[in-house]
């Protein structure tokens, strides 16, 4: 084996270069805080992290959808809550009117009150949220209830509006008005109109039977409200699940992508020392040759 | 009998021989930093002795030959490994740029933008009549289409760069071929008398290595000391003649250059016969790697265009219109051939500036109906949305999975190229070190030889002095 200068210079250069590359890599990891800075650093890991990020993005979208669904449902519940209050007042009023002790003028005053309450319910049934009628099915730009010739007609349809809140999970965000207000078995406008008309006519007997019909209306509204309540609790459960899922995904993404800072910094220090030592040794060692000793 | 003049002659010859050796040592030291230089050794020999009757008398020393100390097998290995290195570093260089096209570490990659696009359909489903939501769908669709076209364009640009480099590389290769041919001639002429043309051989070795790094070659040396160089199995340098390479545009491959070798007035296509060297890397990147990435981008783009359109065209917009495509539709070149889809993708200009024209509803007049928006949003997670094997049916999904597969492919191939490049550097380092062990000049060794010959030279000079004195005595004998 012959050792000579060219080997030595070439090797020094190669190792300086190699140490510099590693130093460079260590700097990238610490400054970016990422373990993967280009896809070739870890191709399958990079793609896996991308997949997780996409899912996280979808889940964040589901959470946004969920919040939107909540706004619609909460507003519908609020409306039904108000409707219940109005109906309770109507029952009290109608019950007074159903007694024979009351004269016809007093009954007419009550009839007028009932008519007022009916208009209030009409206004509530035509509630708009974010420019969209809550109770007209998918015809959200159509005023659902209008009065034509003394009768309230439904202008919407019976369709649901769904929102995606999970992988293959959707929640219905609306209640079509014909199921809530103009339900064939419990038509609030019809029943209230009957009470008004019968009070005006002084027909206590008819009013008494109307009050029973009103009971069915109250039951229906309570039932519709419970539907909304169930959907909202489903949303709450779903929201917790999604948030947990999103946190787990984030942790996984971090474990693939993020550099362990303590490790990265100690690595950087190590590479820096390595580079310094390499450079120093290369610059300091004066290669001695026989020529130095020739007189 | 031997006379004094023979001794004087012997001394003179010896001194001259030693001076020659000093000269070679000087030449060696002067070339201590010349990479391709092989150290030279003077082979000394006894001069043919004089015959005097029954005795033979030595008449000193002479130079027989100057040897270049080199290991032919090592030179051959270095030249072969440089071919592998040339290809690896050519691929590695291109991958640094290609990889950036698919860079997804920031939030501006196709994957993220695709996600934003589908998310905006979800937002639209939440509020089908909302103008901000509709505008966002159009914006995100435009960003997605732009991004796919941009990625496509950057791949094509790199392809064109590779192609240009092919033409430039060929000029370098031809020049090296000419130089090698010239050296062939000079070496043969110089070595006719039996001398070794060491410096010319070193130079030719260097040129062969340079050539090998640029293009895969096979080298054969004949008994006259000439090398024959083959590229792609065809003769490139024969004797003092170099058959030049030239390029011709290939109409069936985007007018990219094919490489031909000019053999006695007819051209032979060797584009895909070249094995190794940077030229091989350039062509492989241009004709194999990049086209595969573009094909997959096309498949993805076609899947997006067609699946979104299929749903959108069944829907109704805010004005009751139906049957409108969301993206400008793309007609496959042939069943399963979606070449050009990635370059083509754009939001249908008929709706691009009209948010009301987005069909979110599945029924005429139902503006609150969000079925189509929901269905398009669902495409993000749907299977069988991409035709991955180009057989004309959608058989792969999701879009994200397909794209991630592409990213993994690019990343893995880039990593492979970088690893090969680095490994090749190490292989070459150790080969070059071994070559240096054999051939490079060691200053210590030269010093030792110098001392050795200096001593002999001093003594011989003295010997000459003694002979001179003796001659002097003889001349003055009669006085």
mmCIF file of C-alpha atoms in Angstrom, chain B residues 77-209:
data_model
loop_
_atom_site.group_PDB
_atom_site.id
_atom_site.type_symbol
_atom_site.label_atom_id
_atom_site.label_comp_id
_atom_site.label_asym_id
_atom_site.label_seq_id
_atom_site.Cartn_x
_atom_site.Cartn_y
_atom_site.Cartn_z
ATOM 1 C CA UNK B 77 -13.455 0.273 -13.309
ATOM 2 C CA UNK B 78 -13.289 4.006 -12.666
ATOM 3 C CA UNK B 79 -14.481 4.649 -16.186
ATOM 4 C CA UNK B 80 -17.404 2.197 -15.729
ATOM 5 C CA UNK B 81 -18.403 3.616 -12.357
ATOM 6 C CA UNK B 82 -18.277 7.139 -13.758
ATOM 7 C CA UNK B 83 -20.938 6.049 -16.271
ATOM 8 C CA UNK B 84 -23.185 4.972 -13.409
ATOM 9 C CA UNK B 85 -22.389 8.163 -11.541
ATOM 10 C CA UNK B 86 -23.109 10.325 -14.573
ATOM 11 C CA UNK B 87 -26.558 8.804 -14.929
ATOM 12 C CA UNK B 88 -27.288 8.969 -11.201
ATOM 13 C CA UNK B 89 -26.312 12.619 -10.856
ATOM 14 C CA UNK B 90 -28.211 13.582 -13.984
ATOM 15 C CA UNK B 91 -31.360 11.926 -12.584
ATOM 16 C CA UNK B 92 -30.677 13.336 -9.116
ATOM 17 C CA UNK B 93 -30.390 16.866 -10.482
ATOM 18 C CA UNK B 94 -33.684 16.599 -12.346
ATOM 19 C CA UNK B 95 -35.448 15.061 -9.359
ATOM 20 C CA UNK B 96 -34.567 18.068 -7.203
ATOM 21 C CA UNK B 97 -36.799 20.096 -9.521
ATOM 22 C CA UNK B 98 -39.478 17.438 -10.116
ATOM 23 C CA UNK B 99 -39.810 16.807 -6.412
ATOM 24 C CA UNK B 100 -40.598 20.456 -5.796
ATOM 25 C CA UNK B 101 -43.569 20.183 -8.184
ATOM 26 C CA UNK B 102 -45.139 17.668 -5.822
ATOM 27 C CA UNK B 103 -43.998 19.439 -2.680
ATOM 28 C CA UNK B 104 -46.813 19.082 -0.162
ATOM 29 C CA UNK B 105 -45.085 20.133 3.029
ATOM 30 C CA UNK B 106 -46.636 23.560 2.733
ATOM 31 C CA UNK B 107 -50.370 24.082 2.332
ATOM 32 C CA UNK B 108 -50.192 24.856 -1.360
ATOM 33 C CA UNK B 109 -50.028 21.313 -2.694
ATOM 34 C CA UNK B 110 -52.620 19.653 -4.903
ATOM 35 C CA UNK B 111 -53.790 17.521 -2.003
ATOM 36 C CA UNK B 112 -54.665 20.500 0.183
ATOM 37 C CA UNK B 113 -56.179 22.454 -2.686
ATOM 38 C CA UNK B 114 -58.325 19.459 -3.668
ATOM 39 C CA UNK B 115 -59.512 19.250 -0.081
ATOM 40 C CA UNK B 116 -60.401 22.958 -0.089
ATOM 41 C CA UNK B 117 -62.340 22.454 -3.320
ATOM 42 C CA UNK B 118 -64.499 19.664 -1.909
ATOM 43 C CA UNK B 119 -64.909 21.439 1.409
ATOM 44 C CA UNK B 120 -66.342 24.434 -0.369
ATOM 45 C CA UNK B 121 -69.030 22.156 -1.865
ATOM 46 C CA UNK B 122 -69.869 21.152 1.690
ATOM 47 C CA UNK B 123 -70.138 24.792 2.669
ATOM 48 C CA UNK B 124 -72.403 25.298 -0.303
ATOM 49 C CA UNK B 125 -74.531 22.335 0.840
ATOM 50 C CA UNK B 126 -74.878 24.089 4.195
ATOM 51 C CA UNK B 127 -76.240 27.146 2.476
ATOM 52 C CA UNK B 128 -77.240 26.368 -1.113
ATOM 53 C CA UNK B 129 -78.440 29.874 -1.924
ATOM 54 C CA UNK B 130 -75.507 31.679 -0.347
ATOM 55 C CA UNK B 131 -73.559 33.853 -2.781
ATOM 56 C CA UNK B 132 -70.349 33.836 -0.701
ATOM 57 C CA UNK B 133 -70.463 30.024 -0.651
ATOM 58 C CA UNK B 134 -71.055 29.868 -4.395
ATOM 59 C CA UNK B 135 -68.254 32.293 -5.124
ATOM 60 C CA UNK B 136 -65.899 30.256 -2.925
ATOM 61 C CA UNK B 137 -66.733 27.077 -4.856
ATOM 62 C CA UNK B 138 -65.800 28.813 -8.107
ATOM 63 C CA UNK B 139 -62.626 30.298 -6.637
ATOM 64 C CA UNK B 140 -61.449 27.020 -5.166
ATOM 65 C CA UNK B 141 -62.248 25.183 -8.396
ATOM 66 C CA UNK B 142 -60.188 27.730 -10.301
ATOM 67 C CA UNK B 143 -57.286 27.364 -7.861
ATOM 68 C CA UNK B 144 -57.451 23.570 -8.216
ATOM 69 C CA UNK B 145 -57.542 23.676 -12.008
ATOM 70 C CA UNK B 146 -54.720 26.240 -12.073
ATOM 71 C CA UNK B 147 -52.633 24.127 -9.723
ATOM 72 C CA UNK B 148 -53.025 20.968 -11.805
ATOM 73 C CA UNK B 149 -52.228 22.829 -15.014
ATOM 74 C CA UNK B 150 -49.277 24.521 -13.315
ATOM 75 C CA UNK B 151 -47.891 21.183 -12.101
ATOM 76 C CA UNK B 152 -48.318 19.799 -15.581
ATOM 77 C CA UNK B 153 -46.585 22.804 -17.100
ATOM 78 C CA UNK B 154 -43.622 22.531 -14.734
ATOM 79 C CA UNK B 155 -43.195 18.847 -15.605
ATOM 80 C CA UNK B 156 -43.292 19.675 -19.302
ATOM 81 C CA UNK B 157 -40.807 22.493 -18.813
ATOM 82 C CA UNK B 158 -38.395 20.142 -17.109
ATOM 83 C CA UNK B 159 -38.906 17.705 -19.961
ATOM 84 C CA UNK B 160 -37.938 20.437 -22.417
ATOM 85 C CA UNK B 161 -34.867 21.309 -20.329
ATOM 86 C CA UNK B 162 -33.814 17.652 -20.389
ATOM 87 C CA UNK B 163 -34.308 17.653 -24.129
ATOM 88 C CA UNK B 164 -32.189 20.764 -24.656
ATOM 89 C CA UNK B 165 -29.475 19.241 -22.534
ATOM 90 C CA UNK B 166 -29.473 16.182 -24.795
ATOM 91 C CA UNK B 167 -28.485 18.377 -27.749
ATOM 92 C CA UNK B 168 -25.814 20.231 -25.745
ATOM 93 C CA UNK B 169 -24.439 17.001 -24.329
ATOM 94 C CA UNK B 170 -24.027 15.585 -27.818
ATOM 95 C CA UNK B 171 -21.729 18.447 -28.799
ATOM 96 C CA UNK B 172 -19.508 17.726 -25.786
ATOM 97 C CA UNK B 173 -19.482 14.035 -26.617
ATOM 98 C CA UNK B 174 -18.468 14.661 -30.240
ATOM 99 C CA UNK B 175 -15.645 16.925 -29.152
ATOM 100 C CA UNK B 176 -14.353 14.305 -26.734
ATOM 101 C CA UNK B 177 -14.584 11.725 -29.510
ATOM 102 C CA UNK B 178 -12.493 13.907 -31.814
ATOM 103 C CA UNK B 179 -9.847 14.425 -29.149
ATOM 104 C CA UNK B 180 -9.674 10.718 -28.396
ATOM 105 C CA UNK B 181 -9.330 9.946 -32.102
ATOM 106 C CA UNK B 182 -6.481 12.455 -32.384
ATOM 107 C CA UNK B 183 -4.746 10.966 -29.342
ATOM 108 C CA UNK B 184 -5.147 7.502 -30.832
ATOM 109 C CA UNK B 185 -3.174 8.629 -33.828
ATOM 110 C CA UNK B 186 -0.490 10.432 -31.816
ATOM 111 C CA UNK B 187 -0.014 7.454 -29.520
ATOM 112 C CA UNK B 188 0.382 4.999 -32.371
ATOM 113 C CA UNK B 189 2.826 7.263 -34.135
ATOM 114 C CA UNK B 190 4.802 7.905 -30.977
ATOM 115 C CA UNK B 191 4.976 4.320 -29.886
ATOM 116 C CA UNK B 192 6.210 2.944 -33.197
ATOM 117 C CA UNK B 193 9.788 2.766 -31.862
ATOM 118 C CA UNK B 194 8.639 0.966 -28.684
ATOM 119 C CA UNK B 195 8.469 4.040 -26.466
ATOM 120 C CA UNK B 196 5.523 4.520 -24.143
ATOM 121 C CA UNK B 197 3.538 7.692 -24.715
ATOM 122 C CA UNK B 198 2.717 7.922 -21.026
ATOM 123 C CA UNK B 199 1.438 11.479 -20.875
ATOM 124 C CA UNK B 200 -0.744 11.023 -23.924
ATOM 125 C CA UNK B 201 -2.133 7.794 -22.507
ATOM 126 C CA UNK B 202 -2.913 9.548 -19.221
ATOM 127 C CA UNK B 203 -4.653 12.277 -21.153
ATOM 128 C CA UNK B 204 -6.620 9.740 -23.184
ATOM 129 C CA UNK B 205 -7.653 7.876 -20.020
ATOM 130 C CA UNK B 206 -8.896 11.144 -18.615
ATOM 131 C CA UNK B 207 -10.891 11.879 -21.764
ATOM 132 C CA UNK B 208 -12.369 8.366 -21.766
ATOM 133 C CA UNK B 209 -13.467 8.885 -18.178
#
